[in-house]
Amino acid sequence: MNQATAISLEQHAYSAEATAFLARKPQLFIGNQWVDSSHGKTVVVEDPSSARTIGQIVDASAADIDRAVAAAREAFDDGRWSGMAPNKRERIINKLADLIEANAAELAELEAIDNGKPRSMALAGDIPMAVGHLRYMAGWSGKVGGEVMSPYTMPAGAVFNYTVKEPVGVCAQIVPWNFPLMMACQKLAPALAAGCTLVLKPAEQTSLTTLRLADLVAEAGFPAGVINIVTGLGETAGDYLVKHPDVDKVAFTGSTEIGKLIQRNATETLKHVTLELGGKSPVIVMPDADPAKVGRSAAGAIFVNSGQVCIAGSRLYAHRSIFDAVIEGMAEAAAATWIPRPSLDPKARMGPLVSREQFDRVTGYIEAGRKAGASVAFGGDAPTADGHYVNPTVLVDVHPDMSVVREEIFGPVVVAQRFDDIDDVARSANDTCFGLGASIWTNDLNTMHKLAARIKSGTVWGNCHAMLDSALPFGGYKQSGIGRELGREGIEAYLQTKTVIVKL
Ligand code: NAI
Ligand code: MG
């Protein structure tokens, strides 16, 4: 990683627009208005590319959350949104998508400043995906409905019986810091299309783009109280929101640990719960694959977004015959493409980690792997800088029991292992408590589909990794989650079925 020393890790200057946004007074967005918190507590906003403090957001109090939930409750109960004609709802959701698109440059810069991801990546990936999720789900607004059914125990004509789909109600939506605006829109879109109202809490590390989104919500023409945005710490504001008796559904993306806690906390009032949690997704390279090409793709599968991706390809299994060549391909790609740079550097493909906490966690895992006997094929270190940069890392000589193989590292670190045959790799790939994604790299269709059938995960990719689409359901097997987002199942998670039986 000699190149790393030649690269300046000084963050670039912010635009006047971003600087003005950062100077705003910290407030919450409730009932279509910017409001002060009931107390003066704030959370510091940091630029992970420089580790400098750049602003403050509100750390919402219980009273603030009560106020936001009350606004969402009122907006749901009086039907100002669910009772609106679906074509009007569709138009307003699409208007929000248009406004995001019109403000894409500013949003991408704010995302880069707040999260550390390259601005170019936010502009080419996060923002268009956010827009796509809104547009796709907007289209469902008028396309979900019930059916007329014939009963089983009653003769024809004895009853008239039909089902209707109704929104589940007030939703608490809790979003992580790795794809802040994209995840916020992934959550908002189906809830809105279904006719729900919501309180959304972005992660305390990355709330800026969601706050900027609130301006656009007001401009798009949503009735007051449909979308409320509160910021603050997970263990206080998030916890209170999840337990709130006036919330009907919780949708969460984040760690498996907090997902389990949220599931327990939502039990008291039997809220609907969907969870999108951690992963340890295998990348399986069969012997017929082109090792240089797959090496490049495998590097992308783990190093994009600095490995802070729930579906990161964090376990590589390459057939013994091509293992060394695949690692070589990854090393070349890492040196050419994935050297960390500040998020506003136009050449950046990989930025820093989001926080010092994540830096300590990731470097701690690398150290634990080394102590347990793993070798570093490349990387394994961090450039000297104030920001939270970690070099792209491949660990080899690992054992299935090591923490680096079993646990989600959530950084640019992959553990690479050899395998001998399809049974061997199917067993290893499934030897995990997670089941979010997996990719298989082969030109042999028979092997592709046989192995796809044996992998226990919510998504299996063939000759690609982490490809997502608004229309395709996404979610986890095992401890990677409950329920599906995106696609038809994504909106169904915000609907409930009412059966009407009328005796004739
Ligand atoms: P986290 O799961 O604690 O945080 C995610 C979101 O949940 C944030 O908005 C946070 O404010 C909120 N939250 C935290 N505690 C809560 C609680 N008790 N009640 C309600 N909401 C709560 O994740 P964290 O601590 O930021 O990262 C730790 C690890 O979690 C990472 O190293 C990574 O392994 C995993 N993670 C996975 C993500 C994914 O996309 N699957 C995203 C973020 C983190
Ligand atoms: Mg946490």
Tab-separated table of N, CA, C and O in Angstrom, residues 10-15 18 47 49 105 108-114 116-120 341-348 351-352 389:
chain	number	residue	atom	x	y	z
A	10	GLU	N	-6.258	15.162	3.434
A	10	GLU	CA	-6.921	16.416	3.853
A	10	GLU	C	-8.290	16.506	3.174
A	10	GLU	O	-8.373	16.442	1.940
A	11	GLN	N	-9.325	16.724	3.953
A	11	GLN	CA	-10.654	16.889	3.359
A	11	GLN	C	-10.678	18.159	2.493
A	11	GLN	O	-10.026	19.153	2.814
A	12	HIS	N	-11.445	18.104	1.398
A	12	HIS	CA	-11.572	19.277	0.518
A	12	HIS	C	-12.587	20.262	1.098
A	12	HIS	O	-13.350	19.913	2.002
A	13	ALA	N	-12.612	21.484	0.536
A	13	ALA	CA	-13.496	22.534	1.062
A	13	ALA	C	-14.963	22.223	0.766
A	13	ALA	O	-15.280	21.623	-0.262
A	14	TYR	N	-15.839	22.635	1.680
A	14	TYR	CA	-17.283	22.461	1.480
A	14	TYR	C	-17.818	23.589	0.593
A	14	TYR	O	-17.289	24.697	0.608
A	15	SER	N	-18.925	23.327	-0.085
A	15	SER	CA	-19.578	24.376	-0.859
A	15	SER	C	-20.258	25.363	0.095
A	15	SER	O	-20.486	25.047	1.274
A	18	ALA	N	-23.519	23.826	1.469
A	18	ALA	CA	-23.349	22.866	2.568
A	18	ALA	C	-22.983	23.602	3.852
A	18	ALA	O	-23.495	23.278	4.938
A	47	ASP	N	-17.315	15.168	10.558
A	47	ASP	CA	-16.903	14.742	9.218
A	47	ASP	C	-15.856	13.641	9.401
A	47	ASP	O	-14.740	13.921	9.847
A	49	SER	N	-13.988	12.201	7.387
A	49	SER	CA	-12.790	12.351	6.561
A	49	SER	C	-11.728	13.194	7.266
A	49	SER	O	-10.543	13.125	6.921
A	105	ALA	N	-27.124	17.251	-6.176
A	105	ALA	CA	-25.728	17.638	-5.936
A	105	ALA	C	-25.527	18.021	-4.475
A	105	ALA	O	-24.553	17.597	-3.828
A	108	ALA	N	-25.841	14.876	-2.247
A	108	ALA	CA	-24.669	13.997	-2.365
A	108	ALA	C	-23.492	14.567	-1.584
A	108	ALA	O	-22.748	13.823	-0.918
A	109	GLU	N	-23.341	15.879	-1.625
A	109	GLU	CA	-22.237	16.488	-0.873
A	109	GLU	C	-22.462	16.311	0.634
A	109	GLU	O	-21.546	15.930	1.364
A	110	LEU	N	-23.688	16.576	1.077
A	110	LEU	CA	-23.982	16.426	2.507
A	110	LEU	C	-23.766	14.975	2.961
A	110	LEU	O	-23.239	14.718	4.041
A	111	GLU	N	-24.170	14.030	2.113
A	111	GLU	CA	-23.985	12.612	2.466
A	111	GLU	C	-22.501	12.286	2.596
A	111	GLU	O	-22.081	11.581	3.522
A	112	ALA	N	-21.709	12.812	1.648
A	112	ALA	CA	-20.263	12.564	1.672
A	112	ALA	C	-19.626	13.180	2.914
A	112	ALA	O	-18.784	12.560	3.572
A	113	ILE	N	-20.045	14.383	3.257
A	113	ILE	CA	-19.483	15.077	4.419
A	113	ILE	C	-19.844	14.329	5.712
A	113	ILE	O	-19.040	14.184	6.620
A	114	ASP	N	-21.065	13.832	5.784
A	114	ASP	CA	-21.591	13.260	7.016
A	114	ASP	C	-21.163	11.807	7.223
A	114	ASP	O	-20.814	11.389	8.325
A	116	GLY	N	-18.869	10.007	5.030
A	116	GLY	CA	-17.511	9.683	4.607
A	116	GLY	C	-17.458	8.975	3.263
A	116	GLY	O	-16.386	8.715	2.733
A	117	LYS	N	-18.629	8.651	2.703
A	117	LYS	CA	-18.592	7.961	1.407
A	117	LYS	C	-18.242	8.966	0.305
A	117	LYS	O	-18.551	10.163	0.427
A	118	PRO	N	-17.587	8.513	-0.776
A	118	PRO	CA	-17.243	9.427	-1.858
A	118	PRO	C	-18.485	10.138	-2.397
A	118	PRO	O	-19.521	9.505	-2.602
A	119	ARG	N	-18.338	11.437	-2.614
A	119	ARG	CA	-19.461	12.202	-3.165
A	119	ARG	C	-19.927	11.604	-4.491
A	119	ARG	O	-21.121	11.511	-4.758
A	120	SER	N	-18.966	11.173	-5.313
A	120	SER	CA	-19.319	10.612	-6.628
A	120	SER	C	-20.188	9.366	-6.468
A	120	SER	O	-21.103	9.122	-7.249
A	341	ARG	N	-9.520	7.687	0.380
A	341	ARG	CA	-9.322	9.125	0.146
A	341	ARG	C	-10.453	9.882	0.844
A	341	ARG	O	-11.510	9.313	1.087
A	342	PRO	N	-10.282	11.191	1.053
A	342	PRO	CA	-11.361	11.980	1.652
A	342	PRO	C	-12.594	11.985	0.746
A	342	PRO	O	-12.479	11.911	-0.475
A	343	SER	N	-13.756	12.098	1.365
A	343	SER	CA	-15.007	11.889	0.633
A	343	SER	C	-15.238	12.919	-0.470
A	343	SER	O	-15.935	12.634	-1.435
A	344	LEU	N	-14.678	14.126	-0.332
A	344	LEU	CA	-14.902	15.154	-1.358
A	344	LEU	C	-13.787	15.193	-2.402
A	344	LEU	O	-13.812	16.022	-3.315
A	345	ASP	N	-12.811	14.298	-2.276
A	345	ASP	CA	-11.778	14.166	-3.304
A	345	ASP	C	-12.448	13.536	-4.538
A	345	ASP	O	-13.008	12.450	-4.451
A	346	PRO	N	-12.404	14.233	-5.683
A	346	PRO	CA	-13.092	13.683	-6.867
A	346	PRO	C	-12.594	12.300	-7.270
A	346	PRO	O	-13.303	11.559	-7.937
A	347	LYS	N	-11.360	11.946	-6.865
A	347	LYS	CA	-10.823	10.628	-7.233
A	347	LYS	C	-11.246	9.526	-6.266
A	347	LYS	O	-10.952	8.351	-6.489
A	348	ALA	N	-11.927	9.889	-5.180
A	348	ALA	CA	-12.238	8.893	-4.145
A	348	ALA	C	-13.184	7.816	-4.660
A	348	ALA	O	-14.194	8.116	-5.298
A	351	GLY	N	-13.945	5.943	0.983
A	351	GLY	CA	-13.648	6.966	1.979
A	351	GLY	C	-13.232	6.340	3.301
A	351	GLY	O	-12.872	5.165	3.356
A	352	PRO	N	-13.312	7.120	4.378
A	352	PRO	CA	-13.019	6.597	5.710
A	352	PRO	C	-14.208	5.790	6.241
A	352	PRO	O	-15.260	5.756	5.606
A	389	TYR	N	-9.650	6.394	8.414
A	389	TYR	CA	-9.345	5.572	7.242
A	389	TYR	C	-8.753	4.222	7.638
A	389	TYR	O	-7.897	4.153	8.523
